[in-house]
XYZ file of C-alpha atoms in Angstrom:
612
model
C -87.709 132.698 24.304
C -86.481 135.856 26.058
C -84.046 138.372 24.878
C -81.122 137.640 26.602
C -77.655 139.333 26.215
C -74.165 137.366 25.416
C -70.954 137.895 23.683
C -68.887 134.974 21.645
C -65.612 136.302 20.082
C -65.621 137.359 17.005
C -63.285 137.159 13.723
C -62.598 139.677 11.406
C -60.559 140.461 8.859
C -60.335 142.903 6.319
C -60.528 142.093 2.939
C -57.762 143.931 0.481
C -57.071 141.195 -2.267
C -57.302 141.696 -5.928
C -54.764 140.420 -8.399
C -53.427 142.537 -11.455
C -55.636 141.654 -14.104
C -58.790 139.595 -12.881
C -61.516 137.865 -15.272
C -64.322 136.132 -14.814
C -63.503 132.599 -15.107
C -65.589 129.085 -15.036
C -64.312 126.442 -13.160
C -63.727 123.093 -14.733
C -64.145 119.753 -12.211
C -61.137 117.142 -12.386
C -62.364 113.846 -12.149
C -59.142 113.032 -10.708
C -60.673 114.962 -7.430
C -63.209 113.990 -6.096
C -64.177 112.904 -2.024
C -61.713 110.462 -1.469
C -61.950 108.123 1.516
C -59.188 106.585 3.794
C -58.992 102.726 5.085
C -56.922 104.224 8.119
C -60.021 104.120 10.395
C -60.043 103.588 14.211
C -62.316 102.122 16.463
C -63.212 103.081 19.798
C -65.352 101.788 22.654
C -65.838 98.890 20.415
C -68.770 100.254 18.826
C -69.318 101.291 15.383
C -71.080 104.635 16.299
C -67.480 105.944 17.891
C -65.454 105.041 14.339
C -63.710 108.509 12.961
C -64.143 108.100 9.289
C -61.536 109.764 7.295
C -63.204 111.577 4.155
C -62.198 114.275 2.419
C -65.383 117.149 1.225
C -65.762 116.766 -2.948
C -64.724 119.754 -4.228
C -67.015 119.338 -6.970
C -70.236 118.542 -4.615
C -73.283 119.351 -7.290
C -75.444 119.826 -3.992
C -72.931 123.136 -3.355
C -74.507 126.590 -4.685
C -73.105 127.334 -7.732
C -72.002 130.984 -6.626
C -69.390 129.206 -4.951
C -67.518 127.968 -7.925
C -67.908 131.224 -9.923
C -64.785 132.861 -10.631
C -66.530 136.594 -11.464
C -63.917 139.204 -10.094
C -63.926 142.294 -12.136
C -60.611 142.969 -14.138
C -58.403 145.897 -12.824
C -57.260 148.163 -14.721
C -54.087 150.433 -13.139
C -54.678 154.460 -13.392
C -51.587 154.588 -11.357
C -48.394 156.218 -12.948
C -45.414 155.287 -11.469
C -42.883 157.960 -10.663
C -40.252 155.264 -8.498
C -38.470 152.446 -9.601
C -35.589 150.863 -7.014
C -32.493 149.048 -8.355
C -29.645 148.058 -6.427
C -30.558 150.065 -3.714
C -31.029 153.701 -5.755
C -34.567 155.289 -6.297
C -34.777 156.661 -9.909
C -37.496 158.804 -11.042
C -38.863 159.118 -13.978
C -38.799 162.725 -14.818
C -40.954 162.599 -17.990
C -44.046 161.724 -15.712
C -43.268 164.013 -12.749
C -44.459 167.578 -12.326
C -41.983 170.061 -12.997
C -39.822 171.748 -10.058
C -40.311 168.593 -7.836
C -38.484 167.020 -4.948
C -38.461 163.586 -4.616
C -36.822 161.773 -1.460
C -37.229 158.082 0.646
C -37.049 156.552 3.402
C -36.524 153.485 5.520
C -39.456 151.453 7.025
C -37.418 149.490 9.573
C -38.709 146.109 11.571
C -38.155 146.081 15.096
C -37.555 142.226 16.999
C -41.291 142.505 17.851
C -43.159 141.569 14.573
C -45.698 144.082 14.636
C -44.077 146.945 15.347
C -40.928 149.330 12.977
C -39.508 152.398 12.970
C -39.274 154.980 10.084
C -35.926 156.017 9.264
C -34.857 160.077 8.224
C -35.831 160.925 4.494
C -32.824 160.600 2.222
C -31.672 162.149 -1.062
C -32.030 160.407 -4.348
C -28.381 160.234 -4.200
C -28.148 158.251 -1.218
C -28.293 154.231 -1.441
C -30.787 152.448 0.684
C -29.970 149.226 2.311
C -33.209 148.471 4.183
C -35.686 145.701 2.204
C -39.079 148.195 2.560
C -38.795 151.908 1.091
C -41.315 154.489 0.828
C -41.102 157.013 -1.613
C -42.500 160.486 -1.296
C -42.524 163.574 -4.476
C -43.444 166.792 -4.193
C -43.134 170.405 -5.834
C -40.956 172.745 -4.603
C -43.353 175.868 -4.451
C -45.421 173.461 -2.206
C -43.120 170.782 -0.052
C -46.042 170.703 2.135
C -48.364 168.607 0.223
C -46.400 165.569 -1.525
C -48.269 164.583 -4.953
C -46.649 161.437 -5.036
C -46.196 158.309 -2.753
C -45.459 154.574 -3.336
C -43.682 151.326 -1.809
C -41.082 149.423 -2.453
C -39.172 145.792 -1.838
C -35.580 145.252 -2.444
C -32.950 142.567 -0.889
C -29.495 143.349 -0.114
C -27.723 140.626 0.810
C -26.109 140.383 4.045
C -22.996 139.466 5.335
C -23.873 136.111 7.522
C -20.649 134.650 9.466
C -21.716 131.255 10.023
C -22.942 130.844 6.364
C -19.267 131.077 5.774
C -18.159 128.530 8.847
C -21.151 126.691 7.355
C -20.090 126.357 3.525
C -16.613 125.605 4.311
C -17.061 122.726 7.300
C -18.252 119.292 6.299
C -22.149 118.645 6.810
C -23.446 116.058 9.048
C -22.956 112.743 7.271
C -22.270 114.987 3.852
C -26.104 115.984 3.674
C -26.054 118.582 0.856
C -27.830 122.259 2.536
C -31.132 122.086 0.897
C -33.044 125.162 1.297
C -36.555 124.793 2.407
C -39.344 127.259 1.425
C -42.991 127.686 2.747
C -45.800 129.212 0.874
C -48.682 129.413 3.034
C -51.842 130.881 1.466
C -54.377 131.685 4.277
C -57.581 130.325 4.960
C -57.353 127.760 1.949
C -58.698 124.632 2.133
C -57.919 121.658 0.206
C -60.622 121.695 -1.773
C -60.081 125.590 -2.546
C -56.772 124.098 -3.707
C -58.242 121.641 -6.136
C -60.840 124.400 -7.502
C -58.678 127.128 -7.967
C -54.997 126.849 -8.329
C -55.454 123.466 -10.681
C -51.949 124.361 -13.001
C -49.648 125.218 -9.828
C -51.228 121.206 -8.446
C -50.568 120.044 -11.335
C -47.025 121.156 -12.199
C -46.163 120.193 -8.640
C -47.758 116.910 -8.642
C -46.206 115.857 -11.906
C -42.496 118.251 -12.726
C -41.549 118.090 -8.952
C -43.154 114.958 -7.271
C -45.108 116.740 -4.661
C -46.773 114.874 -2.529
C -50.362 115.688 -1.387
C -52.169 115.331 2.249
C -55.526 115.083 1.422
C -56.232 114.376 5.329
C -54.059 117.357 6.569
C -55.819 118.782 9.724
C -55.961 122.000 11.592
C -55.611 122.205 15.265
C -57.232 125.310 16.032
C -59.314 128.209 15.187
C -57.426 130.637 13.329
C -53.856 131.510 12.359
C -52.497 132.241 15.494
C -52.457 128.733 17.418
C -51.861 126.891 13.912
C -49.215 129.186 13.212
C -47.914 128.219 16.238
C -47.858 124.100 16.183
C -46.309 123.783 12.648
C -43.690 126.516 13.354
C -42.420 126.530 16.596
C -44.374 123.472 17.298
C -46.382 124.930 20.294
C -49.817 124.455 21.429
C -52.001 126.994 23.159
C -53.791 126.845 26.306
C -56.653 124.030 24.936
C -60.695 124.664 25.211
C -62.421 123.520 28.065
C -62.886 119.680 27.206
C -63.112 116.648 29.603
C -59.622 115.151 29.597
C -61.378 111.752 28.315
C -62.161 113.216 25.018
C -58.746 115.135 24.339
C -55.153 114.974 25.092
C -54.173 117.776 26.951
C -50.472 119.183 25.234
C -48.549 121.242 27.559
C -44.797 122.680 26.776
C -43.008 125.330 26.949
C -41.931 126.334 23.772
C -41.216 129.708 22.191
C -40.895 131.475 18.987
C -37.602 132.732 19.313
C -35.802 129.494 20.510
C -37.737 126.806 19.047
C -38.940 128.813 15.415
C -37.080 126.732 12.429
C -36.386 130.326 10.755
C -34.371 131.116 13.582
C -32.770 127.704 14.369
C -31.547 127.621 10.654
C -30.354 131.263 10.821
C -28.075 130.293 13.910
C -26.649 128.175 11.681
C -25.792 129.698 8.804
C -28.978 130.325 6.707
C -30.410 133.602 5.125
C -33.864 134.241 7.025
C -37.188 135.299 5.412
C -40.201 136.385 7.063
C -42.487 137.348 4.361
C -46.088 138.122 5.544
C -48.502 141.063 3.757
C -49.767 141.826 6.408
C -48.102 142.605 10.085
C -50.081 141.357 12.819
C -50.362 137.071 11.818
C -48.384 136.678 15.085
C -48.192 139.377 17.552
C -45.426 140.039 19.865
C -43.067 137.776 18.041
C -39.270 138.266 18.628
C -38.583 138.171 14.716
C -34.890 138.041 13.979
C -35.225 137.377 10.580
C -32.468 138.232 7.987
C -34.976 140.034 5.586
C -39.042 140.716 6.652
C -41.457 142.123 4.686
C -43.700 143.609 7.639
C -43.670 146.893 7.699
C -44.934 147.264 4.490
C -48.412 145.563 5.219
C -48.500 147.971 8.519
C -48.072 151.306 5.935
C -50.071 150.418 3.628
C -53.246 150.139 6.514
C -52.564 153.893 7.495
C -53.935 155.244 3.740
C -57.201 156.223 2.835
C -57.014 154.366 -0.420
C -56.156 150.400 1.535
C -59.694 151.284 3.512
C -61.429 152.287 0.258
C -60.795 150.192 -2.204
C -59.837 146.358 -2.532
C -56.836 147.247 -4.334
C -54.249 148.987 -3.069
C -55.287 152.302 -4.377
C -55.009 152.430 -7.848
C -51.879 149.912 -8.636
C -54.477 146.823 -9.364
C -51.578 144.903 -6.706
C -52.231 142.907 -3.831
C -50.359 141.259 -0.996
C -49.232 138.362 -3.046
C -47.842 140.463 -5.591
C -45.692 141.607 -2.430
C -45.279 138.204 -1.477
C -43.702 137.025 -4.869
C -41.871 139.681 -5.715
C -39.828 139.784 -2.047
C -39.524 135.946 -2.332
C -38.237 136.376 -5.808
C -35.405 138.904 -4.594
C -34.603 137.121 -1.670
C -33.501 134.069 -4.243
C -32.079 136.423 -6.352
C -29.916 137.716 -4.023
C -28.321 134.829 -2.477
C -28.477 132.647 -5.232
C -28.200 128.975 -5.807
C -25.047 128.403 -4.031
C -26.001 129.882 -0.418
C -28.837 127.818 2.081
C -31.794 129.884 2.361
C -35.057 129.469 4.482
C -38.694 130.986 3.891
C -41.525 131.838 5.533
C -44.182 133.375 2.623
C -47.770 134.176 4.493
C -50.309 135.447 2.063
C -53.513 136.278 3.880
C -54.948 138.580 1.393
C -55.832 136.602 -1.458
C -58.261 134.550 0.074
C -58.956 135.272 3.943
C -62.558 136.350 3.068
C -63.573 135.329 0.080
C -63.903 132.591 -0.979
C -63.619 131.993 -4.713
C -61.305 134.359 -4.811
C -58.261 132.049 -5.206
C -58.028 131.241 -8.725
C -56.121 134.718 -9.680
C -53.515 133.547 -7.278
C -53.320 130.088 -9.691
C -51.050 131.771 -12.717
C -48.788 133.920 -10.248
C -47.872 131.199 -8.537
C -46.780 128.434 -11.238
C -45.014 131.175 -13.501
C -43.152 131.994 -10.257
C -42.021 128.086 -9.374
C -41.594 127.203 -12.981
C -39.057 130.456 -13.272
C -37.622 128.667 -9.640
C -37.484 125.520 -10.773
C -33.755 124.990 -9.852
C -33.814 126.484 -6.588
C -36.490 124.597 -5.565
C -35.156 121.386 -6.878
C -32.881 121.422 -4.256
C -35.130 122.589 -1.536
C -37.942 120.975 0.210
C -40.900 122.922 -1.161
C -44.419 123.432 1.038
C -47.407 124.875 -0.470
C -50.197 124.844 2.306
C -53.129 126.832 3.930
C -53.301 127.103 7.647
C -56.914 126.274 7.946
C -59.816 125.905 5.450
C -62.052 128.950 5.228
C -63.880 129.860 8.027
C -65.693 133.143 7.759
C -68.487 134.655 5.446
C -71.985 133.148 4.021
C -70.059 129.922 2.815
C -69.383 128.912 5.987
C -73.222 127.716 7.065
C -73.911 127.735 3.201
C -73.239 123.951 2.803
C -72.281 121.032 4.827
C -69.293 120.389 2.517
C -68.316 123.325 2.470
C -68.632 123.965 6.094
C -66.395 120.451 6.411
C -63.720 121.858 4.273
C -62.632 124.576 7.235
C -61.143 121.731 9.196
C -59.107 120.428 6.099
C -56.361 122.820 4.832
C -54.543 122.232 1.722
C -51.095 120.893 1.614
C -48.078 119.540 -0.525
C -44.613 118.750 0.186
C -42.056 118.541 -2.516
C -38.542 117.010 -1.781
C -35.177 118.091 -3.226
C -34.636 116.429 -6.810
C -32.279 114.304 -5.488
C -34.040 112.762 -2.933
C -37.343 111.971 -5.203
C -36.227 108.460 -5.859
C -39.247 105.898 -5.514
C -36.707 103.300 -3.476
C -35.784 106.486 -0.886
C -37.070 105.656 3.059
C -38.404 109.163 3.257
C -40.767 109.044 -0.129
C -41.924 105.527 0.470
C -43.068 106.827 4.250
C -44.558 110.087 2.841
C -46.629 108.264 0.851
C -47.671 105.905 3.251
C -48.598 108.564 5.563
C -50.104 110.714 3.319
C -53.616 108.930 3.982
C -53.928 109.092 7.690
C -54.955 111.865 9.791
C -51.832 114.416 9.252
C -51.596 117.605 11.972
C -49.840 120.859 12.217
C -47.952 119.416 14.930
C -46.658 116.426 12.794
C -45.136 119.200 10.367
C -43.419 120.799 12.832
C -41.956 117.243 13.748
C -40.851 116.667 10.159
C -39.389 119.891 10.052
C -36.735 118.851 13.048
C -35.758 115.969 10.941
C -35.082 118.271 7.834
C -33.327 120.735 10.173
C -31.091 118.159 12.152
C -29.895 116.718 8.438
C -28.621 119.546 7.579
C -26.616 119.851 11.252
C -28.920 121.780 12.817
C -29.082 121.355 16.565
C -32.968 121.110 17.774
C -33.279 122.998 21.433
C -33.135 119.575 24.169
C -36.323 120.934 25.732
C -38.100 120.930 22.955
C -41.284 118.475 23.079
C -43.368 117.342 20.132
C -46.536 117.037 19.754
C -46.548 114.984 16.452
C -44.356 112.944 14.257
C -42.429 112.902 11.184
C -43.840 112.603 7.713
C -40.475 110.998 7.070
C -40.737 107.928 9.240
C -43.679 105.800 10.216
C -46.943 107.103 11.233
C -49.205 104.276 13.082
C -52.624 103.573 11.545
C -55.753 104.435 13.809
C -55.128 107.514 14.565
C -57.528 109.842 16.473
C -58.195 113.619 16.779
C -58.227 113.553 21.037
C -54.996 111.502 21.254
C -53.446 114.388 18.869
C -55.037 116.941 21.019
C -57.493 118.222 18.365
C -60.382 119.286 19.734
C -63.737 118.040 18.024
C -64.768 121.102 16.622
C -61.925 121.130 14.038
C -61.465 117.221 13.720
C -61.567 115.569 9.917
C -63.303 112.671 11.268
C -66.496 111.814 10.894
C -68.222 110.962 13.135
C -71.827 110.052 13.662
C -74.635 112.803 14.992
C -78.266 112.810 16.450
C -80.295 115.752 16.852
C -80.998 117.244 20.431
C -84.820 118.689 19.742
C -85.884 122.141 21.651
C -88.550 119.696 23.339
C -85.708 118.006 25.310
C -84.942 120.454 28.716
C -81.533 120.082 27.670
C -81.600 121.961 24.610
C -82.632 125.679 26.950
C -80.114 124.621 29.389
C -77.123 124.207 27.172
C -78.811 127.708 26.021
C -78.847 128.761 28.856
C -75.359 127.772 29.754
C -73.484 129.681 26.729
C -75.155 133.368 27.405
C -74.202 133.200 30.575
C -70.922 131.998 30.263
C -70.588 135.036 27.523
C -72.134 137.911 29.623
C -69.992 137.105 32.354
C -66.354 137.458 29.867
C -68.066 140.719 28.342
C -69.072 142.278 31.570
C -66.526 144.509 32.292
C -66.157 145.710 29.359
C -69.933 147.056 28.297
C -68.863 150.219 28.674
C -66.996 150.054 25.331
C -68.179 146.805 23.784
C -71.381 145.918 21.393
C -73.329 143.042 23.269
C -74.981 141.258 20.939
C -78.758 139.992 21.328
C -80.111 136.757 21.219
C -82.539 136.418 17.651
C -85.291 134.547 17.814
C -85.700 134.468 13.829
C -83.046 131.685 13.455
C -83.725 128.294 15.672
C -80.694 127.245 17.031
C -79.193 123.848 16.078
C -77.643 121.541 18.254
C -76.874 117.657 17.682
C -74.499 115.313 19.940
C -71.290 114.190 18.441
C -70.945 110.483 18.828
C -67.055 111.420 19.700
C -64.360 109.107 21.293
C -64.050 109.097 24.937
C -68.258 110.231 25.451
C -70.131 108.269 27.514
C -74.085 107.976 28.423
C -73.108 110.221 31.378
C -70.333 112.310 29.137
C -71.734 113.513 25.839
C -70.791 116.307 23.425
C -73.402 118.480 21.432
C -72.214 120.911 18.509
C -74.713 124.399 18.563
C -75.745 126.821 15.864
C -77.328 129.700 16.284
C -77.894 133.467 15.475
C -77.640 137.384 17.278
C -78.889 140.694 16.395
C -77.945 143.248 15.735
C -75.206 141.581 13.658
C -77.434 138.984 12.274
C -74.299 136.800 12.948
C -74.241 132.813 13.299
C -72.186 131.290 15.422
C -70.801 127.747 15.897
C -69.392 126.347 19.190
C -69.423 122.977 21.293
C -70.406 121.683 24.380
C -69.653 119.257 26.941
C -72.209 117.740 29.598
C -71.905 115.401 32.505
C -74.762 113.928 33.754
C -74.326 113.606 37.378
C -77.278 111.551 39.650
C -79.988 114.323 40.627
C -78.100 117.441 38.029
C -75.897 118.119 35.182
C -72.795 119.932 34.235
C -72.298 121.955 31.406
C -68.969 123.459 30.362
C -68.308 125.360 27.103
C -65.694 124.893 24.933
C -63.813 128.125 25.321
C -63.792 128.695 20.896
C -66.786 130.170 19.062
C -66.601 131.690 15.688
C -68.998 134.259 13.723
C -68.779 132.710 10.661
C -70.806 135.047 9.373
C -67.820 137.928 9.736
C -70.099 141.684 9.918
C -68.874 144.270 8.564
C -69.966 146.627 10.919
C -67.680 144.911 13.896
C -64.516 146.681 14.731
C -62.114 145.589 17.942
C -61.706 148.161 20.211
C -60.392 145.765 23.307
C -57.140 143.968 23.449
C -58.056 142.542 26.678
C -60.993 140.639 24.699
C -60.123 141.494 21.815
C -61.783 138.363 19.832
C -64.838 139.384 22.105
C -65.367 143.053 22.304
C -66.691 145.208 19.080
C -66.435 148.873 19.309
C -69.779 150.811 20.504
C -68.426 153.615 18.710
C-alpha cells in the first residue's frame, strides 16, 4: 500500500492531576458489579441480527490487563511553604516564613461573560479587602520589587446581594414546592465502570445514606465534552456526522447557553449561580453569568512554568479537584442552608488522561458529601462523567474497555423528602433506570426540577429527550435518540470486511481523501500525518438499525506515522447499480493522544498540529 497523506482531528489534553497524598493502592472487585444486562431490548427489521442489546462492560473483566486496575501513583509530598492565607476577604501573611524587608500585595483575577476569557484587576495592599472569588498573591523584598519570591492562588466566596432571592423567599412557590437546591459533580472522562473501580465508598454512601439511584445504561451523545456538555445543559445538539437519515434522527434547534442553560434560568429566578470548572476552556465562547466562577484560576495557573513541568501544580501536591471542593465548599458555606443554590462542579483533571487515576478522587469526595450531608438532603444531587474515557493506550487496549467510552457514569440522588418508595418520581426513576438513558433525557428532567420550583422554561425550547421522572417507553434505540453508532451502548452484531474484498481500499481510499482535502489549506502550519503500513487496518460492518443490503455501515481502525497514532471512525456506503457511495462520518478520534501534538489552528483546530 502506498504512502498516502491524511489528517483526522485529533484530541488532546494535558494531563495536571495528582491528589495530596497518593499511594499505591489494589483494587478490590464487588461482586455486586459485575456486566449487567437489560430486558429493554428492541427489534428492528424483524430480524434478530438488527436487536441493540443493552449490556453494560464488567468492570472486573479478568481478560482486561491488569495495569489497568493498578492504583500505583507515587505519594506527594508538599515542599511548598505557604506565605498567604485568605479569610473573609483579607490576605494575611505569615511573617515567620517570609524573608525579611518584604512586600506582599494581591490582586483580582476577574471573569468576563465569555467563559474563557478575565481580566486582572490593580494590585492592592494587604489592608485592602478583596471581594472577587479568585486572588493571586504576589511577595517580594523591598531591595528587589523586581523579582517577587513568592506567588500563590486563592478561592474565597462572598456572598452577593441577589434581589429576586428575596422576591423569591418571601412569595409562595408553585403548588408550595419547597426550593431544593440542585448540585452537579461532573468528573470528566469517567466511565461507569471507572466509577465502580475507583470511587467504591462515595457509590456506596450514595447508594445506601442518600438513595441514589444509578444508570447503568447512561449514554453519551458525542465525542467529547463540548457537544455532551451541551445536550444535558442547555439541552442542545450540534451539527450531527454525516449519516444517512435512515440510520439516525437528525435533532435540529435553536437553543443557546445563555437562554436555555439551567444555571442561568435558576439565577433569573432567584438562585445563587456556580460555575466551577479547573480548567477554562470546557466550553468556549460561553456567555457565563454566573454568580460565582472559578475560571480564571485554571487559565493562571497554565501561564507558569511549574503547571507545564510537573503534574502537580508546582510544589503544593494540589490538583483541580482540590479547587473544585474547596470553591464548592465555600459557595455552601456562604449562602447556607436557608438560601436556593445551583452548581455546576467540572473536574477534568483527575482523570481526563489517565486512566486509573480516579481512585485518589474516591476519599475527597465522600468526606466532602458526608460533611454536606444536610445540604444535599434537600437538593437533588448528580454525580456523573460526561463520557467514558476515550484517549491513551486503554482505549484499543481491550474491547471492554474500549466499550466503556460510550457509557459514562451516573447517579441521581433526590431531596430526603422526596425518597419515599410510594413517590411517582422514585418509582419512574427506577423503572427507567434500565433502558437506554441520554444526555438529552437529563436535560429534560432537569426542566421538570426547574419548573417545580417556579421556574419558567424558555417556550422555544425543544427537547430532545425525556424525563427520568415520568415514563420512559421500552425499546428504545440509539438513531431515534439521535446517537450516532459510534457512541451507541447497544450491541449490536459485526462481521469482518477482509482487505481481499475491493471495498476494504476503497473505504481507504475514501477517508485520506476526505482528510487531505479539510487539511489542505492549512499545510503550511499543520503536521500531516502518514499512512503506516506496520498496523493493518480493521474494519467490520455494524449490523445497525435502518442498514440495508444496499445501505451498510463499517467501523475502521487504523494507524499514522509519525505519531504512531490509532484512530477510530465510521463509515457509511450505498451501493448504487453499476458504483458505490461512500460518506464519512465527520468524528474520528486518536485514541492514542501523542504527546508531541500541539494545536496551532482554531480554524481546524481538532485537525491541525503545530509544524513548529
Amino acid at each position: 500500500m502506498k504512502f498516502r497523506k491524511f489528517h483526522f482531528p485529533l484530541f488532546i489534553f494535558i494531563v495536571i492531576s495528582c491528589i495530596n497524598v497518593l499511594s499505591s493502592s489494589a483494587l478490590k472487585p464487588s461482586d455486586k458489579y459485575q456486566s449487567l444486562k437489560s430486558e429493554n431490548v428492541n427489534f428492528n427489521n424483524n430480524n434478530d441480527e438488527y436487536q441493540c442489546i443493552l449490556e453494560t462492560p464488567d468492570p472486573w473483566d479478568p481478560t482486561i490487563p491488569k495495569k489497568f486496575f493498578a492504583a500505583n501513583l507515587s505519594s506527594c509530598y508538599s515542599k511548598y511553604q505557604t506565605l498567604s492565607s485568605l479569610k473573609d476577604g483579607y490576605i494575611k501573611i505569615d511573617l515567620n516564613l517570609a524573608k525579611p524587608n518584604t512586600t506582599c500585595q494581591w490582586q483580582c483575577l476577574i471573569p468576563d461573560d465569555i467563559e474563557n476569557t478575565y481580566t486582572k484587576s490593580e494590585w492592592h495592599e494587604l489592608k485592602d479587602q478583596s471581594i472577587c472569588d479568585v486572588i493571586k498573591v504576589r511577595c517580594y523584598t523591598n531591595e528587589n520589587p523586581d523579582e517577587q519570591y513568592y506567588e500563590n492562588l486563592h478561592v474565597q466566596i462572598i456572598p452577593k446581594e441577589i434581589s429576586q432571592t428575596l422576591k423569591l423567599l418571601s412569595s409562595p412557590n408553585n403548588n408550595g414546592t419547597p426550593l431544593y437546591n440542585i448540585h452537579i459533580f461532573v468528573i470528566d472522562a469517567v466511565s461507569r465502570s471507572q466509577g465502580i473501580r475507583f470511587l467504591p465508598n462515595t457509590i456506596n454512601y450514595l447508594e445506601n445514606e442518600m438513595k441514589a439511584v444509578h444508570f447503568p445504561f447512561y449514554n453519551k451523545v458525542a465525542w467529547n465534552s463540548w457537544p455532551n456538555g451541551d445536550a444535558f445543559l442547555f439541552g442542545h445538539s450540534r451539527p450531527r456526522d454525516n449519516i444517512p437519515p435512515s440510520i439516525m434522527k437528525n435533532l435540529c434547534d435553536n437553543q443557546s447557553f445563555s437562554k436555555h442553560y439551567f444555571g442561568n434560568i435558576l439565577q433569573d429566578l432567584g438562585y445563587a449561580n456556580l460555575f466551577n470548572e479547573d480548567v477554562y476552556s470546557i466550553f468556549e465562547n460561553l456567555n457565563v453569568t454566573a454568580t460565582h466562577k472559578l475560571a480564571p484560576l485554571g487559565a493562571e495557573l497554565k501561564k507558569t512554568a511549574k503547571y507545564k513541568e510537573t503534574l502537580f501544580y508546582g510544589d503544593h501536591c494540589i490538583s483541580g479537584l482540590d479547587y473544585n471542593i474547596e470553591i464548592f465548599q465555600k459557595f455552601i458555606d456562604a449562602y447556607g442552608l436557608s438560601k436556593p443554590k445551583f452548581s455546576l462542579n467540572w473536574n477534568s483533571q483527575t482523570s481526563h488522561d489517565q486512566f486509573n487515576w480516579l481512585y485518589v478522587a474516591d476519599d475527597i469526595l465522600l468526606k466532602f458529601i458526608q460533611k454536606n450531608k444536610k445540604e444535599l438532603d434537600n437538593s437533588y444531587f448528580i454525580l456523573m462523567g460526561d463520557h467514558g474515557p476515550n484517549v491513551g493506550e486503554h482505549r484499543f487496549s481491550h474491547e471492554t474497555i474500549a466499550l466503556e467510552e460510550r457509557n459514562p457514569m451516573f447517579y441521581i440522588s433526590l431531596p430526603k423528602d422526596l425518597r419515599k418508595a410510594d413517590n411517582p418520581i422514585v418509582k419512574n426513576l427506577k423503572a427507567n433506570k434500565n433502558k437506554l438513558i441520554a444526555h438529552y433525557d437529563l436535560y429534560a428532567t432537569m426542566a421538570d426540577i426547574a419548573e417545580s420550583v417556579g421556574a419558567e422554561i424558555p417556550i422555544d425550547t425543544t427537547f430532545h429527550g425525556k424525563s427520568f421522572f415520568k415514563p420512559i417507553p421500552d425499546g428504545r434505540t440509539c438513531g431515534e435518540m439521535g446517537i450516532s453508532p459510534m457512541y451507541c451502548n447497544c450491541r449490536y452484531k459485526k462481521a469482518n470486511l477482509t482487505s481481499e474484498n475491493p471495498l476494504y481500499q476503497k473505504i481507504l481510499d475514501s477517508i485520506f481523501s476526505k482528510m487531505n482535502e479539510t487539511i489542505a489549506p492549512f499545510t503550511d502550519i499543520c503536521v500531516v500525518p502518514l499512512f503506516s503500513s506496520k498496523f493493518q487496518p480493521i474494519m467490520k460492518e455494524i449490523f445497525y438499525p435502518g442498514t440495508t443490503k444496499t445501505l451498510k455501515i463499517y467501523q475502521v481502525i487504523f494507524e499514522t506515522l509519525p505519531d504512531n497514532g490509532r484512530w477510530e471512525t465510521y463509515v457509511s456506503v450505498k451501493f448504487h447499480y453499476d458504483w458505490i457511495e461512500i460518506q464519512n462520518f465527520l468524528n474520528l478520534g486518536n485514541r492514542l493522544n501523542p504527546p508531541w501534538a500541539k494545536r496551532c489552528s482554531n480554524t481546524i483546530r481538532d485537525f491541525c498540529f503545530c509544524k513548529s
